Amino acid sequence: KDVAVQTLEASLLKVEVATDYSDTVAKDCVIAQSIPAETQVAEESVVTITVSLGVKPVKVANVVGANKDTAVSTLQGLGLNVTVETDYSDTVAANVVISQSVAADTEVQKGSSIVLKVSLGVRPVKVANVVGSNKDAAAAVLQTSGLNVLVTEEYSDTVAAGIVIRQ
């Protein structure tokens, strides 16, 4: 830009500067000029040059709570590079966005990266085999795994009272 202004002023022309975003012209470089190069004009003629502001920033959408595929599509549509990480959640359903690395409404350049954390749902637990154990000990083992335990009792001719018959 500075070189363009100096060159035009050295040719005894007046320079006005406008600005615009450009996906193809680097920031501070001239995108266009109002009078084509090599055109003969009177001294003191006004030449308007349009200078690039660079790539127009995009506003990051809020995708927290959205379905993973919808969230990824939305952000890629804005020209962002999306990475998906997963984690278990007791409060967010599987395949739903838990968080995003760049806050909603933040302005970023196209091509910027954003990481989405997506829920795998509730963490699965391995259920211990408690058949043959004392019912209180069995209940304690299962509760330690985060399970809710419901004990029902029934009569058996082969298993002693208070011992788990089945689960």
XYZ file of N, CA and C in Angstrom:
501
model
N 0.834 -1.185 0.000
C 0.000 0.000 0.000
C 0.876 1.245 0.000
N 1.826 1.308 0.908
C 2.669 2.515 1.007
C 3.430 2.777 -0.286
N 3.938 1.735 -0.892
C 4.667 1.889 -2.156
C 3.738 2.403 -3.246
N 2.508 1.875 -3.290
C 1.538 2.316 -4.298
C 1.217 3.797 -4.123
N 0.999 4.222 -2.905
C 0.691 5.636 -2.636
C 1.867 6.516 -3.045
N 3.076 6.121 -2.676
C 4.270 6.912 -3.031
C 4.431 7.001 -4.540
N 4.200 5.896 -5.224
C 4.355 5.871 -6.682
C 3.345 6.800 -7.343
N 2.088 6.739 -6.902
C 1.055 7.594 -7.500
C 1.297 9.067 -7.173
N 1.694 9.368 -5.945
C 1.963 10.767 -5.569
C 3.180 11.312 -6.309
N 4.161 10.457 -6.572
C 5.335 10.878 -7.343
C 4.952 11.212 -8.777
N 3.836 10.651 -9.237
C 3.329 10.955 -10.587
C 2.389 12.148 -10.555
N 2.381 12.866 -9.421
C 1.563 14.063 -9.223
C 0.066 13.766 -9.267
N -0.306 12.637 -8.730
C -1.717 12.269 -8.624
C -2.120 12.308 -7.160
N -3.419 12.565 -6.921
C -3.950 12.521 -5.565
C -4.459 11.098 -5.316
N -4.257 10.627 -4.116
C -4.604 9.240 -3.799
C -5.641 9.201 -2.683
N -6.684 8.457 -2.932
C -7.657 8.141 -1.897
C -7.572 6.632 -1.656
N -7.684 6.250 -0.395
C -7.542 4.838 -0.049
C -8.869 4.305 0.485
N -9.328 3.231 -0.129
C -10.503 2.496 0.359
C -9.996 1.133 0.818
N -10.782 0.459 1.620
C -10.383 -0.868 2.078
C -11.506 -1.868 1.841
N -11.115 -3.139 1.729
C -12.087 -4.210 1.556
C -11.404 -5.531 1.937
N -12.210 -6.512 2.298
C -11.683 -7.839 2.582
C -11.428 -8.578 1.281
N -10.458 -9.486 1.314
C -10.149 -10.280 0.126
C -9.663 -11.662 0.542
N -10.210 -12.686 -0.118
C -9.757 -14.057 0.118
C -8.481 -14.359 -0.655
N -8.132 -13.487 -1.629
C -7.013 -13.801 -2.508
C -5.849 -12.815 -2.433
N -6.081 -11.616 -1.905
C -5.023 -10.607 -1.846
C -4.618 -10.406 -0.389
N -3.315 -10.455 -0.135
C -2.798 -10.334 1.233
C -3.130 -8.978 1.841
N -3.210 -8.954 3.158
C -3.502 -7.736 3.899
C -2.481 -6.651 3.544
N -2.972 -5.418 3.385
C -2.183 -4.219 3.079
C -1.662 -4.166 1.648
N -2.104 -5.079 0.793
C -1.749 -5.017 -0.630
C -2.932 -4.447 -1.408
N -2.621 -3.850 -2.561
C -3.654 -3.211 -3.374
C -4.454 -4.268 -4.130
N -5.782 -4.161 -3.980
C -6.695 -5.061 -4.679
C -7.034 -4.478 -6.052
N -7.289 -3.178 -6.088
C -7.742 -2.528 -7.332
C -7.402 -1.051 -7.282
N -7.459 -0.430 -8.451
C -7.299 1.027 -8.551
C -8.338 1.544 -9.516
N -8.787 2.788 -9.262
C -9.890 3.344 -10.052
C -9.484 3.727 -11.475
N -8.216 3.996 -11.696
C -7.733 4.333 -13.046
C -6.725 3.268 -13.441
N -6.950 2.588 -14.562
C -6.035 1.517 -14.971
C -4.608 2.027 -15.183
N -3.656 1.139 -14.958
C -2.250 1.464 -15.173
C -2.026 1.910 -16.616
N -1.063 2.801 -16.800
C -0.653 3.314 -18.115
C -1.679 4.255 -18.745
N -2.758 4.597 -18.035
C -3.756 5.534 -18.561
C -3.211 6.957 -18.404
N -3.388 7.800 -19.436
C -2.963 9.193 -19.377
C -4.052 10.010 -18.687
N -3.679 10.738 -17.618
C -4.635 11.585 -16.890
C -3.946 12.893 -16.543
N -4.769 13.875 -16.202
C -4.225 15.183 -15.825
C -3.568 15.101 -14.452
N -2.562 15.969 -14.236
C -1.968 16.058 -12.911
C -3.049 16.393 -11.901
N -2.843 15.930 -10.657
C -3.791 16.161 -9.563
C -5.104 15.379 -9.704
N -5.162 14.474 -10.696
C -6.336 13.602 -10.792
C -6.366 12.699 -9.564
N -7.567 12.324 -9.161
C -7.725 11.471 -7.983
C -7.775 10.007 -8.416
N -6.919 9.228 -7.801
C -6.908 7.791 -8.029
C -7.284 7.131 -6.691
N -8.303 6.300 -6.736
C -8.692 5.559 -5.536
C -8.108 4.167 -5.629
N -7.357 3.808 -4.585
C -6.847 2.442 -4.527
C -7.609 1.711 -3.414
N -7.908 0.457 -3.698
C -8.579 -0.370 -2.696
C -7.535 -1.314 -2.121
N -7.396 -1.241 -0.792
C -6.363 -1.991 -0.088
C -7.017 -3.137 0.689
N -6.395 -4.291 0.618
C -6.936 -5.486 1.273
C -6.812 -5.414 2.789
N -7.891 -5.802 3.446
C -7.887 -5.987 4.896
C -7.552 -7.442 5.242
N -7.277 -8.243 4.215
C -7.035 -9.670 4.413
C -8.351 -10.429 4.330
N -8.305 -11.655 4.758
C -9.490 -12.505 4.720
C -10.470 -12.031 5.790
N -11.726 -11.944 5.426
C -12.740 -11.490 6.376
C -12.889 -12.524 7.488
N -12.823 -12.063 8.740
C -12.992 -13.014 9.835
C -14.419 -13.550 9.872
N -14.563 -14.737 10.474
C -15.885 -15.333 10.632
C -16.204 -15.405 12.113
N -17.481 -15.339 12.430
C -17.931 -15.415 13.815
C -18.246 -16.873 14.122
N -17.625 -17.408 15.164
C -17.801 -18.802 15.546
C -19.225 -19.017 16.074
N -19.876 -20.031 15.547
C -21.236 -20.371 15.977
C -21.198 -21.121 17.304
N -22.264 -21.006 18.066
C -22.410 -21.783 19.301
C -22.982 -23.145 18.927
N -22.184 -24.190 19.097
C -22.642 -25.535 18.751
C -22.731 -26.448 19.975
N -22.514 -25.893 21.161
C -22.650 -26.685 22.385
C -24.110 -27.118 22.507
N -24.316 -28.412 22.734
C -25.668 -28.959 22.827
C -26.207 -29.467 21.498
N -25.458 -29.230 20.422
C -25.891 -29.681 19.096
C -25.388 -31.095 18.827
N -26.051 -31.774 17.904
C -25.603 -33.073 17.418
C -24.223 -32.909 16.785
N -23.342 -33.881 16.962
C -21.967 -33.798 16.454
C -21.918 -33.493 14.963
N -22.668 -34.231 14.153
C -22.603 -34.045 12.704
C -23.075 -32.652 12.298
N -24.121 -32.173 12.936
C -24.630 -30.829 12.651
C -23.590 -29.783 13.044
N -22.978 -29.955 14.211
C -21.976 -29.008 14.701
C -20.777 -28.948 13.755
N -20.268 -30.111 13.364
C -19.117 -30.165 12.466
C -19.462 -29.507 11.137
N -20.608 -29.819 10.584
C -21.039 -29.236 9.314
C -21.158 -27.714 9.404
N -21.739 -27.240 10.496
C -21.903 -25.792 10.690
C -20.553 -25.082 10.709
N -19.630 -25.607 11.485
C -18.326 -24.952 11.624
C -17.484 -25.078 10.358
N -17.555 -26.227 9.697
C -16.836 -26.371 8.423
C -17.419 -25.430 7.376
N -18.731 -25.199 7.440
C -19.371 -24.257 6.522
C -18.867 -22.833 6.695
N -18.345 -22.525 7.876
C -17.754 -21.212 8.130
C -16.289 -21.161 7.694
N -15.773 -22.287 7.223
C -14.385 -22.342 6.781
C -13.410 -22.704 7.886
N -13.905 -23.300 8.963
C -13.045 -23.665 10.085
C -12.619 -25.130 9.997
N -11.453 -25.426 10.553
C -10.965 -26.802 10.638
C -11.424 -27.362 11.981
N -12.173 -28.456 11.932
C -12.791 -29.006 13.140
C -12.136 -30.325 13.519
N -11.775 -30.438 14.806
C -11.285 -31.681 15.380
C -12.286 -32.105 16.442
N -12.618 -33.393 16.458
C -13.571 -33.908 17.442
C -12.830 -34.800 18.434
N -13.004 -34.483 19.713
C -12.517 -35.331 20.795
C -13.738 -35.853 21.529
N -13.613 -37.011 22.160
C -14.764 -37.588 22.850
C -14.456 -37.792 24.330
N -15.528 -37.809 25.109
C -15.407 -38.043 26.545
C -16.752 -38.538 27.058
N -16.713 -39.279 28.146
C -17.948 -39.737 28.763
C -18.580 -38.600 29.544
N -19.907 -38.625 29.642
C -20.619 -37.609 30.407
C -21.851 -38.213 31.059
N -22.028 -37.886 32.321
C -23.229 -38.321 33.033
C -24.415 -37.412 32.748
N -24.145 -36.238 32.151
C -25.206 -35.247 31.973
C -25.535 -34.922 30.518
N -24.653 -35.285 29.593
C -24.871 -34.962 28.171
C -25.024 -36.257 27.389
N -26.072 -36.334 26.599
C -26.359 -37.535 25.813
C -25.246 -37.830 24.809
N -25.146 -39.075 24.429
C -24.145 -39.495 23.446
C -24.340 -38.748 22.134
N -23.205 -38.404 21.492
C -23.171 -37.766 20.180
C -23.586 -36.295 20.209
N -23.582 -35.695 21.402
C -23.939 -34.279 21.558
C -22.697 -33.518 22.010
N -22.512 -32.292 21.501
C -21.344 -31.479 21.826
C -21.412 -31.005 23.282
N -20.357 -31.310 24.036
C -20.232 -30.891 25.432
C -19.627 -29.491 25.519
N -18.576 -29.251 24.711
C -17.889 -27.958 24.751
C -17.180 -27.711 23.428
N -16.788 -26.445 23.235
C -16.016 -26.068 22.054
C -14.846 -25.215 22.517
N -13.693 -25.349 21.828
C -12.458 -24.696 22.275
C -12.430 -23.195 22.010
N -13.238 -22.727 21.078
C -13.323 -21.296 20.800
C -14.743 -20.857 21.133
N -14.857 -19.840 21.964
C -16.172 -19.390 22.432
C -17.040 -18.903 21.271
N -18.331 -19.111 21.420
C -19.298 -18.634 20.428
C -19.158 -17.119 20.273
N -19.393 -16.641 19.059
C -19.348 -15.219 18.695
C -17.941 -14.632 18.643
N -16.911 -15.455 18.860
C -15.537 -14.988 18.698
C -15.235 -14.892 17.211
N -14.577 -13.812 16.795
C -14.198 -13.679 15.391
C -12.820 -14.293 15.181
N -12.729 -15.182 14.189
C -11.475 -15.860 13.845
C -11.318 -15.855 12.333
N -10.111 -16.133 11.879
C -9.854 -16.221 10.445
C -10.336 -17.560 9.901
N -10.798 -17.554 8.659
C -11.115 -18.817 8.002
C -9.867 -19.685 8.058
N -10.076 -20.979 8.213
C -8.950 -21.896 8.307
C -8.478 -22.104 9.740
N -9.027 -21.330 10.679
C -8.665 -21.528 12.093
C -9.172 -22.883 12.559
N -8.545 -23.388 13.607
C -8.920 -24.691 14.156
C -9.799 -24.537 15.385
N -10.732 -25.452 15.526
C -11.600 -25.501 16.697
C -11.763 -26.960 17.089
N -11.738 -27.214 18.389
C -11.884 -28.574 18.904
C -13.237 -28.691 19.585
N -13.976 -29.718 19.207
C -15.254 -30.008 19.845
C -15.080 -31.220 20.748
N -15.615 -31.125 21.958
C -15.650 -32.288 22.834
C -17.061 -32.840 22.752
N -17.173 -34.101 22.339
C -18.461 -34.742 22.094
C -18.656 -35.883 23.087
N -19.874 -35.976 23.605
C -20.194 -36.980 24.614
C -20.286 -38.384 24.031
N -19.753 -39.330 24.793
C -19.941 -40.758 24.502
C -21.101 -41.306 25.328
N -21.747 -40.409 26.089
C -22.814 -40.834 26.986
C -22.217 -41.268 28.314
N -22.995 -41.984 29.077
C -22.556 -42.446 30.391
C -21.494 -43.531 30.223
N -20.452 -43.440 31.044
C -19.360 -44.425 30.980
C -19.910 -45.810 31.329
N -19.686 -46.797 30.477
C -20.155 -48.151 30.799
C -19.323 -48.735 31.950
N -19.950 -49.573 32.711
C -19.241 -50.241 33.805
C -19.335 -51.739 33.604
N -18.322 -52.438 34.080
C -18.321 -53.893 34.013
C -19.021 -54.400 35.269
N -20.008 -55.223 35.062
C -20.773 -55.766 36.177
C -20.068 -57.013 36.687
N -19.689 -56.956 37.966
C -19.004 -58.095 38.588
C -19.979 -59.259 38.758
N -19.464 -60.464 38.698
C -20.274 -61.652 38.950
C -20.345 -61.852 40.464
N -21.541 -61.674 41.020
C -21.706 -61.797 42.470
C -22.542 -63.013 42.865
N -22.857 -63.865 41.908
C -23.609 -65.092 42.216
C -22.774 -65.923 43.187
N -23.426 -66.370 44.252
C -22.747 -67.169 45.265
C -22.203 -66.323 46.410
N -22.261 -65.002 46.295
C -21.778 -64.108 47.356
C -22.894 -63.797 48.336
N -22.500 -63.330 49.529
C -23.452 -62.832 50.505
C -24.142 -61.614 49.897
N -25.486 -61.478 50.104
C -26.244 -60.409 49.437
C -25.733 -59.021 49.803
N -25.315 -58.786 51.062
C -24.822 -57.463 51.459
C -23.477 -57.149 50.808
N -22.601 -58.131 50.783
C -21.293 -57.954 50.132
C -21.482 -57.748 48.628
N -22.392 -58.507 48.036
C -22.664 -58.382 46.599
C -23.203 -56.995 46.279
N -24.128 -56.518 47.086
C -24.696 -55.187 46.874
C -23.613 -54.125 46.976
N -22.718 -54.260 47.959
C -21.631 -53.282 48.134
C -20.712 -53.256 46.915
N -20.364 -54.411 46.392
C -19.492 -54.499 45.207
C -20.152 -53.796 44.017
N -21.422 -54.069 43.791
C -22.134 -53.486 42.651
C -22.308 -51.984 42.821
N -22.591 -51.529 44.024
C -22.746 -50.091 44.278
C -21.428 -49.357 44.102
N -20.332 -49.995 44.449
C -19.007 -49.398 44.246
C -18.752 -49.147 42.757
N -19.357 -49.955 41.897
C -19.225 -49.777 40.443
C -20.169 -48.709 39.910
N -20.947 -48.094 40.825
C -21.865 -47.046 40.397
C -23.226 -47.562 39.995
N -23.514 -48.795 40.295
C -24.801 -49.382 39.921
C -25.808 -49.244 41.064
N -27.063 -49.102 40.707
C -28.139 -49.160 41.683
C -28.526 -50.619 41.843
N -28.700 -51.058 43.078
C -28.953 -52.468 43.347
C -30.353 -52.641 43.917
N -31.078 -53.555 43.337
C -32.399 -53.936 43.837
C -32.324 -55.410 44.215
N -32.565 -55.694 45.485
C -32.488 -57.070 45.973
C -33.901 -57.627 46.084
N -34.097 -58.771 45.476
C -35.347 -59.522 45.672
C -34.962 -60.879 46.236
N -35.790 -61.367 47.108
C -35.470 -62.639 47.747
C -36.441 -63.718 47.284
N -35.919 -64.948 47.215
C -36.761 -66.091 46.887
C -36.220 -67.325 47.601
N -37.038 -68.311 47.711
C -36.658 -69.551 48.417
C -35.884 -70.460 47.480
N -34.928 -71.197 48.079
C -34.154 -72.175 47.313
C -33.894 -73.382 48.202
N -33.992 -74.554 47.574
C -33.682 -75.789 48.299
C -32.183 -76.084 48.274
N -31.442 -75.372 47.403
C -30.015 -75.712 47.224
C -29.064 -74.610 47.657
N -29.570 -73.364 47.843
C -28.694 -72.234 48.178
C -29.114 -71.680 49.531
N -28.137 -71.414 50.396
C -28.422 -70.920 51.745
C -29.055 -69.530 51.698
N -29.784 -69.183 52.735
C -30.425 -67.878 52.856
C -29.350 -66.776 52.846
N -29.645 -65.662 52.136
C -28.748 -64.508 52.080
C -27.652 -64.624 51.048
N -27.638 -65.696 50.285
C -26.625 -65.873 49.225
C -27.286 -65.561 47.878
N -26.568 -64.884 47.001
C -27.106 -64.501 45.678
C -27.254 -65.735 44.809
N -28.491 -65.922 44.302
C -28.788 -67.050 43.419
C -28.519 -66.662 41.965
N -28.942 -65.483 41.601
C -28.751 -64.998 40.213
C -28.723 -63.474 40.216
N -28.255 -62.917 39.119
C -28.231 -61.463 38.995
C -28.733 -61.052 37.635
